[in-house]
CSV table of C-alpha atoms and ligand atoms in Angstrom, one decimal:
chain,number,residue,atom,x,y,z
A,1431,UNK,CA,8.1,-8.7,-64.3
A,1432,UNK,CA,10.6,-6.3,-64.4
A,1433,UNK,CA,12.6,-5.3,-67.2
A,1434,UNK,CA,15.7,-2.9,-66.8
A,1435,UNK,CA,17.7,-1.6,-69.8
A,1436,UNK,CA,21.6,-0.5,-69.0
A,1437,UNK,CA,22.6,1.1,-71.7
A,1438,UNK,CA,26.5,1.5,-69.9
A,1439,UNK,CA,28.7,3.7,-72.4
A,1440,UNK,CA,26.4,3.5,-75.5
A,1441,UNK,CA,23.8,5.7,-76.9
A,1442,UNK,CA,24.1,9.8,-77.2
A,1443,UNK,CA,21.9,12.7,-76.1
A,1444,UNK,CA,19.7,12.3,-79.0
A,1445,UNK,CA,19.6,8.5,-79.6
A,1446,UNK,CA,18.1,8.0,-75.7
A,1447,UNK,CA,15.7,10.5,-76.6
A,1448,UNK,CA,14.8,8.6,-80.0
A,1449,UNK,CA,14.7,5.7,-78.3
A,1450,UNK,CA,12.6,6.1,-75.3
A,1451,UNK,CA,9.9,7.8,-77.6
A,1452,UNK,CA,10.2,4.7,-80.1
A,1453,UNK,CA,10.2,2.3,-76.7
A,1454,UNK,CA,6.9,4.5,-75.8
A,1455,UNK,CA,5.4,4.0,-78.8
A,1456,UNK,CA,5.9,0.3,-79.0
A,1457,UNK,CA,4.9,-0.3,-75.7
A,1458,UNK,CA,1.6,1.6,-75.9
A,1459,UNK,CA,1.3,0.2,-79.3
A,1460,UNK,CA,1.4,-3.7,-77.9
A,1461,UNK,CA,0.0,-3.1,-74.9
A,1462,UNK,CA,3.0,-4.2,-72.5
A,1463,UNK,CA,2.3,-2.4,-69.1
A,1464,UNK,CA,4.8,-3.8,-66.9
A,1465,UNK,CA,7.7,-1.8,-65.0
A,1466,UNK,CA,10.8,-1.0,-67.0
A,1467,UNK,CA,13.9,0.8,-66.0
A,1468,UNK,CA,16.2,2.3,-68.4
A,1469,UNK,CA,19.7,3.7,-67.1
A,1470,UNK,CA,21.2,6.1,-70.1
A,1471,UNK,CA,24.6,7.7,-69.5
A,1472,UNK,CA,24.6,10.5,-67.5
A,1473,UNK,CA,25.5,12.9,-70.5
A,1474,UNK,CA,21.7,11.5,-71.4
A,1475,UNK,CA,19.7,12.3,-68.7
A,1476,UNK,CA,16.9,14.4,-68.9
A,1477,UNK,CA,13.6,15.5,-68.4
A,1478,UNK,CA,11.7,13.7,-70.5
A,1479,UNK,CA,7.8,14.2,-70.7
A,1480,UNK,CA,5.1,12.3,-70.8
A,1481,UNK,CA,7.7,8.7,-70.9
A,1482,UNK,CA,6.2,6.4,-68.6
A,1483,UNK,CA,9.4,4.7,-67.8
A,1484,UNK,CA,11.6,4.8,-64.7
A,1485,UNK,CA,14.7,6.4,-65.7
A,1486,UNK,CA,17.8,5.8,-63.3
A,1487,UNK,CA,21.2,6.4,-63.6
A,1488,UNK,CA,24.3,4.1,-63.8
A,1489,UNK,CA,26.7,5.9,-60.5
A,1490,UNK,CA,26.7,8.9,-58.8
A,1491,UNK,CA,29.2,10.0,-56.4
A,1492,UNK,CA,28.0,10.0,-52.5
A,1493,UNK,CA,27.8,13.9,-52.4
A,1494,UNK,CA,25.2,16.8,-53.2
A,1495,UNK,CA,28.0,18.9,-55.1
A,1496,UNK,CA,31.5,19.5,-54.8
A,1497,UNK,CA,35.0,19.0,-55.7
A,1498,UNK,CA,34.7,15.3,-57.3
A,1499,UNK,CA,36.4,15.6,-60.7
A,1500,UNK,CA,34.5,14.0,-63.7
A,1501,UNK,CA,31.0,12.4,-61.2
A,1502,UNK,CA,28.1,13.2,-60.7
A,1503,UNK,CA,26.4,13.9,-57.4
A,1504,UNK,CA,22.7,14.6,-56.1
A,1505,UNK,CA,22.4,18.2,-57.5
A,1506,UNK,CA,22.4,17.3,-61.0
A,1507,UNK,CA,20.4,14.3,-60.3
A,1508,UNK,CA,18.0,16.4,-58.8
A,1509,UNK,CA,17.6,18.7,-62.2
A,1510,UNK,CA,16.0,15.7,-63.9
A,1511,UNK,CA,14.2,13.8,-61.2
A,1512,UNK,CA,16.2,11.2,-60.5
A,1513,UNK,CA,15.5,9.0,-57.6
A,1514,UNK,CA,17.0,5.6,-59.0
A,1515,UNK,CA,20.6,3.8,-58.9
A,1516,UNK,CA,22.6,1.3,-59.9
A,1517,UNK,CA,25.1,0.2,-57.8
A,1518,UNK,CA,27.5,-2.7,-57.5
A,1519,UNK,CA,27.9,-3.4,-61.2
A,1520,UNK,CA,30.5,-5.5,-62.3
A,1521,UNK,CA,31.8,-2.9,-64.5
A,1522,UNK,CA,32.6,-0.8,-61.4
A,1523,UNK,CA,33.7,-3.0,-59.4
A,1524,UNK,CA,36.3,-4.8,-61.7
A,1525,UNK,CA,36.9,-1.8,-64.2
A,1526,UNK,CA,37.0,0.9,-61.4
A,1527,UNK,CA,37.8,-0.8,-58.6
A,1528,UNK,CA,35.1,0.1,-56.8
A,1529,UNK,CA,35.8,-2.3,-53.5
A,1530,UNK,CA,32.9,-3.3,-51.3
A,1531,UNK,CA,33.7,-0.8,-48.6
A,1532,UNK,CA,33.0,1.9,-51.7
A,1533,UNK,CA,29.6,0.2,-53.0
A,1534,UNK,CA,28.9,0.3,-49.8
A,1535,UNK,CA,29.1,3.5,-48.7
A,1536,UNK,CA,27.5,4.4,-51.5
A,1537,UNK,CA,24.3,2.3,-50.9
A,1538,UNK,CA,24.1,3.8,-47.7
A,1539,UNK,CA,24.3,7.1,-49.1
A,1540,UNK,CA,21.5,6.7,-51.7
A,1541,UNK,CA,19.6,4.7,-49.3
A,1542,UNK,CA,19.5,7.5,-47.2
A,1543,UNK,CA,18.2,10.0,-49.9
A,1544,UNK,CA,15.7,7.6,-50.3
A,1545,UNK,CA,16.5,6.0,-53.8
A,1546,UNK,CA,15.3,2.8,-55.5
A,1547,UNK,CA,18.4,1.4,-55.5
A,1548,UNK,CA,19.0,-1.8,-58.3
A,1549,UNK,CA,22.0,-3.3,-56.5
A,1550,UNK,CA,24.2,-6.1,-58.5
A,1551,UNK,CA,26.2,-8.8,-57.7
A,1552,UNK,CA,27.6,-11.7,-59.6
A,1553,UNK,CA,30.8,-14.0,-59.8
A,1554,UNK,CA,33.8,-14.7,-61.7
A,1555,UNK,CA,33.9,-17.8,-63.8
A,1556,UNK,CA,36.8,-19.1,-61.5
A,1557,UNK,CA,34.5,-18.9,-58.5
A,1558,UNK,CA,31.4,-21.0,-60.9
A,1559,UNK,CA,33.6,-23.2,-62.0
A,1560,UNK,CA,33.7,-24.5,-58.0
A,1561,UNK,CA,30.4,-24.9,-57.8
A,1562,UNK,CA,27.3,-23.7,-55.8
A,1563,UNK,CA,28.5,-23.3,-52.6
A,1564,UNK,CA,31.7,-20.9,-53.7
A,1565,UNK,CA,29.3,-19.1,-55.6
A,1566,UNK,CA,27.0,-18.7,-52.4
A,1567,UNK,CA,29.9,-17.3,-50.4
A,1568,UNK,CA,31.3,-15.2,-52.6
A,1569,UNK,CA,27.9,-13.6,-53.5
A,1570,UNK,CA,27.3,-13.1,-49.8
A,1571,UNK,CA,30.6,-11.0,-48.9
A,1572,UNK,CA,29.0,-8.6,-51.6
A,1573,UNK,CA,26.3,-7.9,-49.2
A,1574,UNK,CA,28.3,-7.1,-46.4
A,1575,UNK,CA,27.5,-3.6,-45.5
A,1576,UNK,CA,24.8,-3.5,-47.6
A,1577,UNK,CA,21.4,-3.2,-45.7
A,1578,UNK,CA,19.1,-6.2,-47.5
A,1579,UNK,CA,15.8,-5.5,-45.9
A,1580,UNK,CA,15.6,-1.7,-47.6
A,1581,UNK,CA,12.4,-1.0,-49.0
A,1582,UNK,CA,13.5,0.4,-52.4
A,1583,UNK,CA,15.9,-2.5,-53.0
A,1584,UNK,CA,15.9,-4.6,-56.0
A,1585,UNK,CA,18.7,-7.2,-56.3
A,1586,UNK,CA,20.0,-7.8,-59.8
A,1587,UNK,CA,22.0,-11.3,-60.2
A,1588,UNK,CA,24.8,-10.8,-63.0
A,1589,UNK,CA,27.2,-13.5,-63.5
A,1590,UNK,CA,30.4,-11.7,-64.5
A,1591,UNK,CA,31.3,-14.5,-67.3
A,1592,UNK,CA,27.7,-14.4,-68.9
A,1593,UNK,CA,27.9,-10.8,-69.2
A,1594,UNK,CA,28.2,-9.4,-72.7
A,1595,UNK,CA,29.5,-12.6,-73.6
A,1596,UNK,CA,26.4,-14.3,-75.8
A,1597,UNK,CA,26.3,-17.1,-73.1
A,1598,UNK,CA,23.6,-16.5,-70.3
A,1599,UNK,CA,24.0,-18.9,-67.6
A,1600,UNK,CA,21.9,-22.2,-67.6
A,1601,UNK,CA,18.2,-21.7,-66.3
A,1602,UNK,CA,19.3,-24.7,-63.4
A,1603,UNK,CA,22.2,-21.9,-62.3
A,1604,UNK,CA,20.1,-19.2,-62.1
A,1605,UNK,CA,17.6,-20.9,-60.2
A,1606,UNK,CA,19.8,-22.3,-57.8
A,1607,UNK,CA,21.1,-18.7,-57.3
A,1608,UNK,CA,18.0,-16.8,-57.4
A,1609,UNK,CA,16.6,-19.3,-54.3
A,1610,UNK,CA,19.8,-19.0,-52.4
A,1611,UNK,CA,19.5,-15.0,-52.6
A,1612,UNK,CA,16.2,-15.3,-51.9
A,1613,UNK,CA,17.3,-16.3,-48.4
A,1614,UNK,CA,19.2,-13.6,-47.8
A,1615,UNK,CA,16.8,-11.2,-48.9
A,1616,UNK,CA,13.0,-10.9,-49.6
A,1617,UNK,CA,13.4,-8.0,-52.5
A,1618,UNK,CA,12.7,-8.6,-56.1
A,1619,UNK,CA,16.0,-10.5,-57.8
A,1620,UNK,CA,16.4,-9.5,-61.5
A,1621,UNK,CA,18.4,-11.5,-63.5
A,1622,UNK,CA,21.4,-9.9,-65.8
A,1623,UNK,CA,23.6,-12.1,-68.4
A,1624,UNK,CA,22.9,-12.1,-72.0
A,1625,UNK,CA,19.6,-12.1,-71.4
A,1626,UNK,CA,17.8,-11.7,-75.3
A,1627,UNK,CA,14.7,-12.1,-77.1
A,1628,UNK,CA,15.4,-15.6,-77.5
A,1629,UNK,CA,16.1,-16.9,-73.9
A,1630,UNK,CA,13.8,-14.2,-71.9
A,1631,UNK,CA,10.8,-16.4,-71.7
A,1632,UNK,CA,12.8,-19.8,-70.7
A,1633,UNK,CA,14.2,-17.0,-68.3
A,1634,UNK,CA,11.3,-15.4,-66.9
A,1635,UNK,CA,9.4,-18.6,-66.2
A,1636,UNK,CA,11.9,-19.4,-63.3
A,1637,UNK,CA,10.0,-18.8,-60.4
A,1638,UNK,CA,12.8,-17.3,-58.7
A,1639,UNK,CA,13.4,-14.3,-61.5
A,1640,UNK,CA,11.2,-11.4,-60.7
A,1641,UNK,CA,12.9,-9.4,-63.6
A,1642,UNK,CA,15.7,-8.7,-66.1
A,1643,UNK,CA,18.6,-6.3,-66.6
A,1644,UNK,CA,19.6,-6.2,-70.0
A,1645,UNK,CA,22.8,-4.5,-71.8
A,1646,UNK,CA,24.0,-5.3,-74.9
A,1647,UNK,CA,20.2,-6.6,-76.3
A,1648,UNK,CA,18.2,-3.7,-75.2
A,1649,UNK,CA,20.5,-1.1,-77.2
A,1650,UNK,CA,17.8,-1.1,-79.8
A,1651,UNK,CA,13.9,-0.2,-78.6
A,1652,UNK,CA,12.5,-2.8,-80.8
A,1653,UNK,CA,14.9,-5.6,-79.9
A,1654,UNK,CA,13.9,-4.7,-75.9
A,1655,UNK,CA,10.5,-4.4,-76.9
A,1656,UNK,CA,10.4,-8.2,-78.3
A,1657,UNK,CA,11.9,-9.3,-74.9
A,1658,UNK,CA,9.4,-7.4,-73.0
A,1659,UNK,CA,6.7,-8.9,-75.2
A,1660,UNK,CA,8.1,-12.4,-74.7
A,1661,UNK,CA,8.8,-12.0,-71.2
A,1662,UNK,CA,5.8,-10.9,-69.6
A,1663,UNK,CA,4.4,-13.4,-67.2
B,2635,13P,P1,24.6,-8.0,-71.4
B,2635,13P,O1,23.1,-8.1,-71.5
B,2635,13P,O2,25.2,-7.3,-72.5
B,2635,13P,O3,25.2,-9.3,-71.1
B,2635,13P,O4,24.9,-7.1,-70.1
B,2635,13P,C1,24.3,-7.4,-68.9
B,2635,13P,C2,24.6,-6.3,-67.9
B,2635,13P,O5,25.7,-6.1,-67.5
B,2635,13P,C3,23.4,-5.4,-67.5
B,2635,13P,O6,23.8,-4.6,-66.5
């Protein structure tokens, strides 16, 4: 299992620090070796020694330096070791406007520098409210452009309308999506929704789910530590 924090715009400086040495400590503590991910904000990153954990970051802009007001390109990811992206999150793409031509670009960018790349997708409630085969198609213009068969590519399935919201979507719903994207693409698929302590094993039993992407209940190191301990399969 996989288990990926996004922290989005929370946490400062000094709380990622704090936390990632807490999350160390628990994870030693209980014995959870599996792969995790955390993606602090940018003002966040870091070297950070001896942590174990992948750290990523949320965006970057698709250049080493230059004349890109208020981003972030490959020369300050560089600093702190940073081989590892998001991109495609809703956020972006709705808040933004990041259109696919941008995501895409940008994949193809990272994906060039070599970069585990953790690329989202996910629908509207208007498109889930039509069903499976709406959902299908809209999921699948969201690839266009985007090359599936990378080697560093991890897929991360976030229904718009679950995120942040309380209401993950139904185990049936996720499994009928993770099995449809698992035609398009043989990568791990990592689930994303209000994923929390409480529905993480129901979650990660799905056959389908080869991980989780977690905001709003990972903020705190021992609340993601419980769902890493109850997730583990
Ligand atoms: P929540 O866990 O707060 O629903 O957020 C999910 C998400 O968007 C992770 O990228």
């Amino acid at each position: 299992m996989i288990f990926a924090s996004n922290f989005k715009t929370n946490h400062t400086r000094k709380s990622t620090r704090d936390y990632l040495y807490r999350l160390q400590e628990l994870t030693i503590k209980n014995n959870l070796f599996s792969k995790v991910y955390i993606f602090p904000p940018s003002t966040a990153l870091d070297n950070f020694e001896n942590i174990a954990f992948n750290i990523g970051t949320q965006n970057a802009y698709t250049t080493q330096n230059g004349a890109f007001t208020g981003e972030i390109g490959l020369e300050q990811l560089e600093e702190f070791d940073i081989k590892t992206i998001l991109i495609g999150h809703s956020e972006r793409r709705e808040k933004l406007f990041e259109t696919q031509d941008i995501v895409s670009s940008k994949f193809q960018f990272f994906k060039d520098q070599e970069f585990d790349i953790i690329y989202c997708v996910g629908e509207p409630i208007e498109i889930r409210e039509k069903g499976d085969d709406a959902v299908i198609e809209y999921l699948l213009a969201q690839f266009e452009g985007i090359d599936t068969t990378y080697e560093k590519l991890t897929i991360a399935y976030e229904p718009i309308w679950a995120i942040g919201t309380g209401k993950s979507a139904s185990i049936k719903d996720i499994e009928n999506t993770h099995k449809a994207l698992k035609k398009i693409s043989n990568k791990p698929i990592l689930y994303g929704g209000s994923v929390n302590a409480k529905n993480i094993e129901d979650i990660a039993n799905i056959d389908s789910v080869d991980g989780v992407l977690v905001g709003s209940a990972s903020l705190d190191a021992d609340n993601f530590c419980e769902i890493i301990k109850n997730g583990l399969k």
